[in-house]
Amino acid sequence: NGIQIYTNTRVLGFDGTDTVHGIRTSRGHFSIDMALVNMGSIPQTELGRGVLNIGPQGAYRVDDFQQTNLPNVYAAGDCAMVYNNAIEDYEYVSLASNAIRSGIIAALNIAGFSTPNHGSQASSGLSIYDMKLLTTGISVQAAQNRGMDVKWVDIDEQKYPHDLESHNPKIHMRLVYKTSDRSLIGAQIASTADCSGIIHTLSLAIQTHMTIDALAWQDIFVMPEISGTNLLRKAALMAL
């Protein structure tokens, strides 16, 4: 689609008053019609600062029941930390799915229904034109940055058996797992096909600390004309 990508490039400034028409970078000047700026997110914790415990990324520390260090104070949403099953530790993960789920869990616990939060895999996705990019858990680079010893398998496969569909999109998938106990900790998928069902399954696998060996033999629904081929089994077998 004619998109040019520049990595390791610093934005130095924008040109324009009422509207932006240029951007100045470490690689030079570019004429533009629009600028989309991703600034990240900062947890809003001013209300409890100095009273409630706050983590290294500025969010409230909570337990499995969304409770803070004060027994009658709960925190939920984008101001609270969440347990990341992929790294087996609490961190700040700003996602709507986490915010909604933690809010419901906090409300249930406040109402007297003991309900734990089973954590997050930070699953998310992005659609760029026809390409759908999906992720759950952590990537190889993120794992290595944390000092984790990991292995991975890559698979490039068409979704359907060759003789079933005239339109047969290719799926690029990576599974990341620990070297020590071979438990799954991450997966990434890129395809023009809808692979949300696959990423849901892999998210649950990470949450339950399933090994890549066990994934190979799970009873996963396969009806080639609907689900396509069993890419999860093929990828997992590559790691055996």
Short mmCIF file of C-alpha atoms in Angstrom, two decimals:
data_model
loop_
_atom_site.label_atom_id
_atom_site.label_comp_id
_atom_site.label_asym_id
_atom_site.label_seq_id
_atom_site.Cartn_x
_atom_site.Cartn_y
_atom_site.Cartn_z
CA ASN A 1 0.00 0.00 0.00
CA GLY A 2 2.94 2.33 -0.50
CA ILE A 3 3.82 2.67 3.20
CA GLN A 4 7.45 3.49 4.00
CA ILE A 5 8.72 2.53 7.45
CA TYR A 6 11.64 4.29 9.12
CA THR A 7 13.07 2.73 12.27
CA ASN A 8 15.53 4.31 14.71
CA THR A 9 14.29 7.75 13.68
CA ARG A 10 13.71 10.60 16.15
CA VAL A 11 10.92 13.14 15.68
CA LEU A 12 12.35 16.64 16.12
CA GLY A 13 9.26 18.73 15.45
CA PHE A 14 6.18 19.45 13.36
CA ASP A 15 5.53 22.23 10.84
CA GLY A 16 2.21 24.03 10.72
CA THR A 17 -0.03 26.20 12.87
CA ASP A 18 -3.72 25.38 12.41
CA THR A 19 -2.91 22.15 10.59
CA VAL A 20 0.24 20.07 10.37
CA HIS A 21 1.91 19.86 6.97
CA GLY A 22 5.45 18.70 7.74
CA ILE A 23 7.53 16.69 10.16
CA ARG A 24 11.19 17.18 11.00
CA THR A 25 13.13 14.05 11.90
CA SER A 26 16.68 12.83 12.37
CA ARG A 27 16.43 11.53 8.78
CA GLY A 28 15.28 14.83 7.34
CA HIS A 29 12.03 16.63 6.55
CA PHE A 30 8.83 14.98 5.28
CA SER A 31 5.67 16.59 3.92
CA ILE A 32 2.57 15.05 5.53
CA ASP A 33 -1.20 15.41 5.58
CA MET A 34 -1.72 13.95 9.05
CA ALA A 35 0.28 12.97 12.12
CA LEU A 36 -0.73 10.15 14.46
CA VAL A 37 1.31 10.27 17.65
CA ASN A 38 1.43 7.36 20.10
CA MET A 39 2.45 8.84 23.45
CA GLY A 40 1.71 5.77 25.58
CA SER A 41 -0.34 6.01 28.75
CA ILE A 42 0.32 7.17 32.29
CA PRO A 43 -1.77 5.75 35.18
CA GLN A 44 -3.75 8.43 36.99
CA THR A 45 -2.90 7.73 40.64
CA GLU A 46 -2.79 11.21 42.18
CA LEU A 47 -5.81 10.42 44.38
CA GLY A 48 -4.02 7.69 46.33
CA ARG A 49 -0.44 8.84 46.04
CA GLY A 50 1.34 8.78 49.38
CA VAL A 51 -1.27 6.43 50.86
CA LEU A 52 -1.58 3.50 48.48
CA ASN A 53 1.38 1.42 47.35
CA ILE A 54 2.48 2.21 43.80
CA GLY A 55 4.54 0.04 41.45
CA PRO A 56 7.58 1.01 39.37
CA GLN A 57 5.45 2.10 36.39
CA GLY A 58 3.27 4.37 38.52
CA ALA A 59 0.19 2.16 38.88
CA TYR A 60 -1.41 0.98 42.12
CA ARG A 61 -0.22 -2.34 43.48
CA VAL A 62 -3.14 -4.75 43.96
CA ASP A 63 -3.58 -8.39 44.91
CA ASP A 64 -5.49 -11.07 43.03
CA PHE A 65 -8.77 -9.55 44.27
CA GLN A 66 -7.97 -5.96 43.15
CA GLN A 67 -7.38 -4.95 46.77
CA THR A 68 -4.72 -2.35 47.57
CA ASN A 69 -2.59 -2.22 50.71
CA LEU A 70 -5.60 -0.68 52.51
CA PRO A 71 -8.19 -3.42 53.24
CA ASN A 72 -11.24 -1.40 52.15
CA VAL A 73 -9.72 0.25 49.10
CA TYR A 74 -9.78 -1.45 45.69
CA ALA A 75 -8.21 -0.31 42.45
CA ALA A 76 -9.16 -1.36 38.94
CA GLY A 77 -8.77 -0.26 35.35
CA ASP A 78 -5.83 1.58 33.83
CA CYS A 79 -4.65 2.86 37.22
CA ALA A 80 -3.87 -0.62 38.59
CA MET A 81 -1.24 -3.26 37.96
CA VAL A 82 -2.22 -6.70 36.67
CA TYR A 83 -0.62 -10.13 36.97
CA ASN A 84 0.99 -11.09 33.66
CA ASN A 85 0.92 -14.88 33.30
CA ALA A 86 3.62 -14.81 30.64
CA ILE A 87 6.24 -13.34 32.96
CA GLU A 88 4.62 -14.56 36.20
CA ASP A 89 4.75 -11.15 37.81
CA TYR A 90 2.68 -8.01 38.22
CA GLU A 91 3.15 -5.15 35.78
CA TYR A 92 1.26 -2.24 34.24
CA VAL A 93 -0.69 -3.34 31.15
CA SER A 94 -2.99 -0.65 29.79
CA LEU A 95 -5.65 -2.52 27.81
CA ALA A 96 -9.44 -2.16 27.68
CA SER A 97 -9.89 -5.91 28.26
CA ASN A 98 -7.90 -5.73 31.50
CA ALA A 99 -9.66 -2.56 32.63
CA ILE A 100 -13.16 -3.97 32.12
CA ARG A 101 -12.38 -7.35 33.70
CA SER A 102 -10.63 -5.85 36.74
CA GLY A 103 -13.53 -3.44 37.28
CA ILE A 104 -16.04 -6.29 37.35
CA ILE A 105 -13.81 -8.32 39.69
CA ALA A 106 -13.35 -5.37 42.06
CA ALA A 107 -17.12 -4.79 42.16
CA LEU A 108 -17.82 -8.45 42.92
CA ASN A 109 -15.29 -8.50 45.76
CA ILE A 110 -16.64 -5.28 47.22
CA ALA A 111 -20.12 -6.84 47.12
CA GLY A 112 -18.87 -9.86 49.07
CA PHE A 113 -18.37 -12.36 46.26
CA SER A 114 -14.79 -13.61 46.55
CA THR A 115 -13.55 -13.53 42.95
CA PRO A 116 -9.86 -13.65 41.97
CA ASN A 117 -8.38 -12.12 38.86
CA HIS A 118 -6.65 -14.89 36.90
CA GLY A 119 -4.27 -12.46 35.28
CA SER A 120 -3.60 -11.29 31.76
CA GLN A 121 -1.63 -12.31 28.70
CA ALA A 122 -1.79 -8.74 27.31
CA SER A 123 -3.49 -10.03 24.17
CA SER A 124 -4.06 -7.39 21.51
CA GLY A 125 -4.29 -6.84 17.80
CA LEU A 126 -3.90 -4.31 15.03
CA SER A 127 -5.38 -4.18 11.54
CA ILE A 128 -3.43 -2.34 8.83
CA TYR A 129 -5.30 -2.39 5.55
CA ASP A 130 -5.98 -6.12 5.01
CA MET A 131 -3.19 -7.32 7.31
CA LYS A 132 -4.21 -8.42 10.81
CA LEU A 133 -1.47 -8.50 13.46
CA LEU A 134 -2.23 -10.41 16.66
CA THR A 135 -0.19 -11.01 19.80
CA THR A 136 -0.53 -12.66 23.19
CA GLY A 137 2.05 -13.06 25.94
CA ILE A 138 5.50 -11.70 25.14
CA SER A 139 7.83 -11.75 22.15
CA VAL A 140 11.28 -13.30 21.88
CA GLN A 141 12.91 -9.86 22.19
CA ALA A 142 10.83 -8.91 25.24
CA ALA A 143 11.66 -12.23 26.91
CA GLN A 144 15.38 -11.87 26.21
CA ASN A 145 15.33 -8.31 27.52
CA ARG A 146 14.07 -9.77 30.80
CA GLY A 147 16.88 -12.32 30.85
CA MET A 148 14.57 -15.24 30.06
CA ASP A 149 16.01 -18.25 28.22
CA VAL A 150 13.50 -18.99 25.46
CA LYS A 151 13.08 -20.92 22.24
CA TRP A 152 10.63 -20.38 19.44
CA VAL A 153 9.17 -21.93 16.31
CA ASP A 154 7.97 -20.12 13.17
CA ILE A 155 5.45 -21.46 10.71
CA ASP A 156 4.24 -20.06 7.39
CA GLU A 157 1.25 -21.98 6.16
CA GLN A 158 -1.82 -21.42 4.05
CA LYS A 159 -5.02 -21.49 6.08
CA TYR A 160 -6.88 -24.10 4.05
CA PRO A 161 -5.83 -27.32 2.32
CA HIS A 162 -4.83 -26.43 -1.23
CA ASP A 163 -7.80 -28.06 -2.93
CA LEU A 164 -10.56 -26.46 -0.81
CA GLU A 165 -10.47 -22.71 -1.33
CA SER A 166 -9.58 -20.47 -4.26
CA HIS A 167 -8.79 -17.65 -1.79
CA ASN A 168 -6.27 -19.18 0.56
CA PRO A 169 -4.46 -16.61 2.75
CA LYS A 170 -1.10 -17.40 4.27
CA ILE A 171 -0.66 -17.32 8.05
CA HIS A 172 2.67 -16.39 9.64
CA MET A 173 2.83 -17.56 13.26
CA ARG A 174 5.49 -17.68 15.97
CA LEU A 175 5.22 -19.60 19.25
CA VAL A 176 7.57 -18.65 22.10
CA TYR A 177 8.28 -21.00 25.00
CA LYS A 178 10.65 -21.32 27.94
CA THR A 179 13.70 -23.50 27.49
CA SER A 180 13.50 -24.79 31.08
CA ASP A 181 9.96 -26.19 31.39
CA ARG A 182 8.82 -25.63 27.76
CA SER A 183 5.74 -23.69 28.87
CA LEU A 184 4.25 -21.30 26.32
CA ILE A 185 4.81 -17.63 27.07
CA GLY A 186 4.01 -15.88 23.79
CA ALA A 187 2.61 -16.02 20.29
CA GLN A 188 2.40 -13.62 17.35
CA ILE A 189 0.37 -13.97 14.15
CA ALA A 190 0.28 -11.96 10.92
CA SER A 191 -2.24 -12.75 8.19
CA THR A 192 -4.99 -11.32 6.04
CA ALA A 193 -7.18 -14.12 7.45
CA ASP A 194 -9.13 -13.84 10.71
CA CYS A 195 -6.98 -15.75 13.22
CA SER A 196 -8.66 -14.47 16.39
CA GLY A 197 -9.74 -18.00 17.34
CA ILE A 198 -6.13 -19.17 17.25
CA ILE A 199 -4.89 -16.29 19.42
CA HIS A 200 -7.73 -16.92 21.92
CA THR A 201 -6.59 -20.53 22.24
CA LEU A 202 -2.95 -19.57 22.68
CA SER A 203 -3.87 -16.97 25.30
CA LEU A 204 -5.62 -19.64 27.35
CA ALA A 205 -2.64 -21.96 26.86
CA ILE A 206 -0.31 -19.31 28.32
CA GLN A 207 -2.70 -18.61 31.20
CA THR A 208 -2.76 -22.29 32.19
CA HIS A 209 1.03 -22.66 31.72
CA MET A 210 0.57 -25.30 29.02
CA THR A 211 3.76 -26.68 27.50
CA ILE A 212 4.33 -26.61 23.79
CA ASP A 213 4.49 -30.43 23.93
CA ALA A 214 0.97 -30.61 25.43
CA LEU A 215 -0.31 -28.14 22.83
CA ALA A 216 0.60 -30.60 20.09
CA TRP A 217 -1.90 -33.14 21.41
CA GLN A 218 -4.83 -30.94 22.47
CA ASP A 219 -8.26 -31.80 21.06
CA ILE A 220 -8.62 -28.70 18.88
CA PHE A 221 -11.60 -28.30 16.57
CA VAL A 222 -10.66 -29.00 12.96
CA MET A 223 -13.04 -28.95 10.03
CA PRO A 224 -10.84 -27.87 7.12
CA GLU A 225 -13.50 -26.01 5.15
CA ILE A 226 -14.36 -23.94 8.27
CA SER A 227 -11.35 -23.84 10.59
CA GLY A 228 -8.62 -24.53 8.08
CA THR A 229 -5.71 -26.81 8.87
CA ASN A 230 -4.51 -27.41 12.44
CA LEU A 231 -1.68 -24.87 12.49
CA LEU A 232 -1.27 -25.12 16.26
CA ARG A 233 -0.46 -28.82 16.06
CA LYS A 234 1.88 -28.34 13.12
CA ALA A 235 3.77 -25.56 14.88
CA ALA A 236 3.96 -27.42 18.20
CA LEU A 237 5.24 -30.59 16.52
CA MET A 238 8.08 -28.55 15.05
CA ALA A 239 9.32 -27.97 18.62
CA LEU A 240 9.33 -31.64 19.65
#
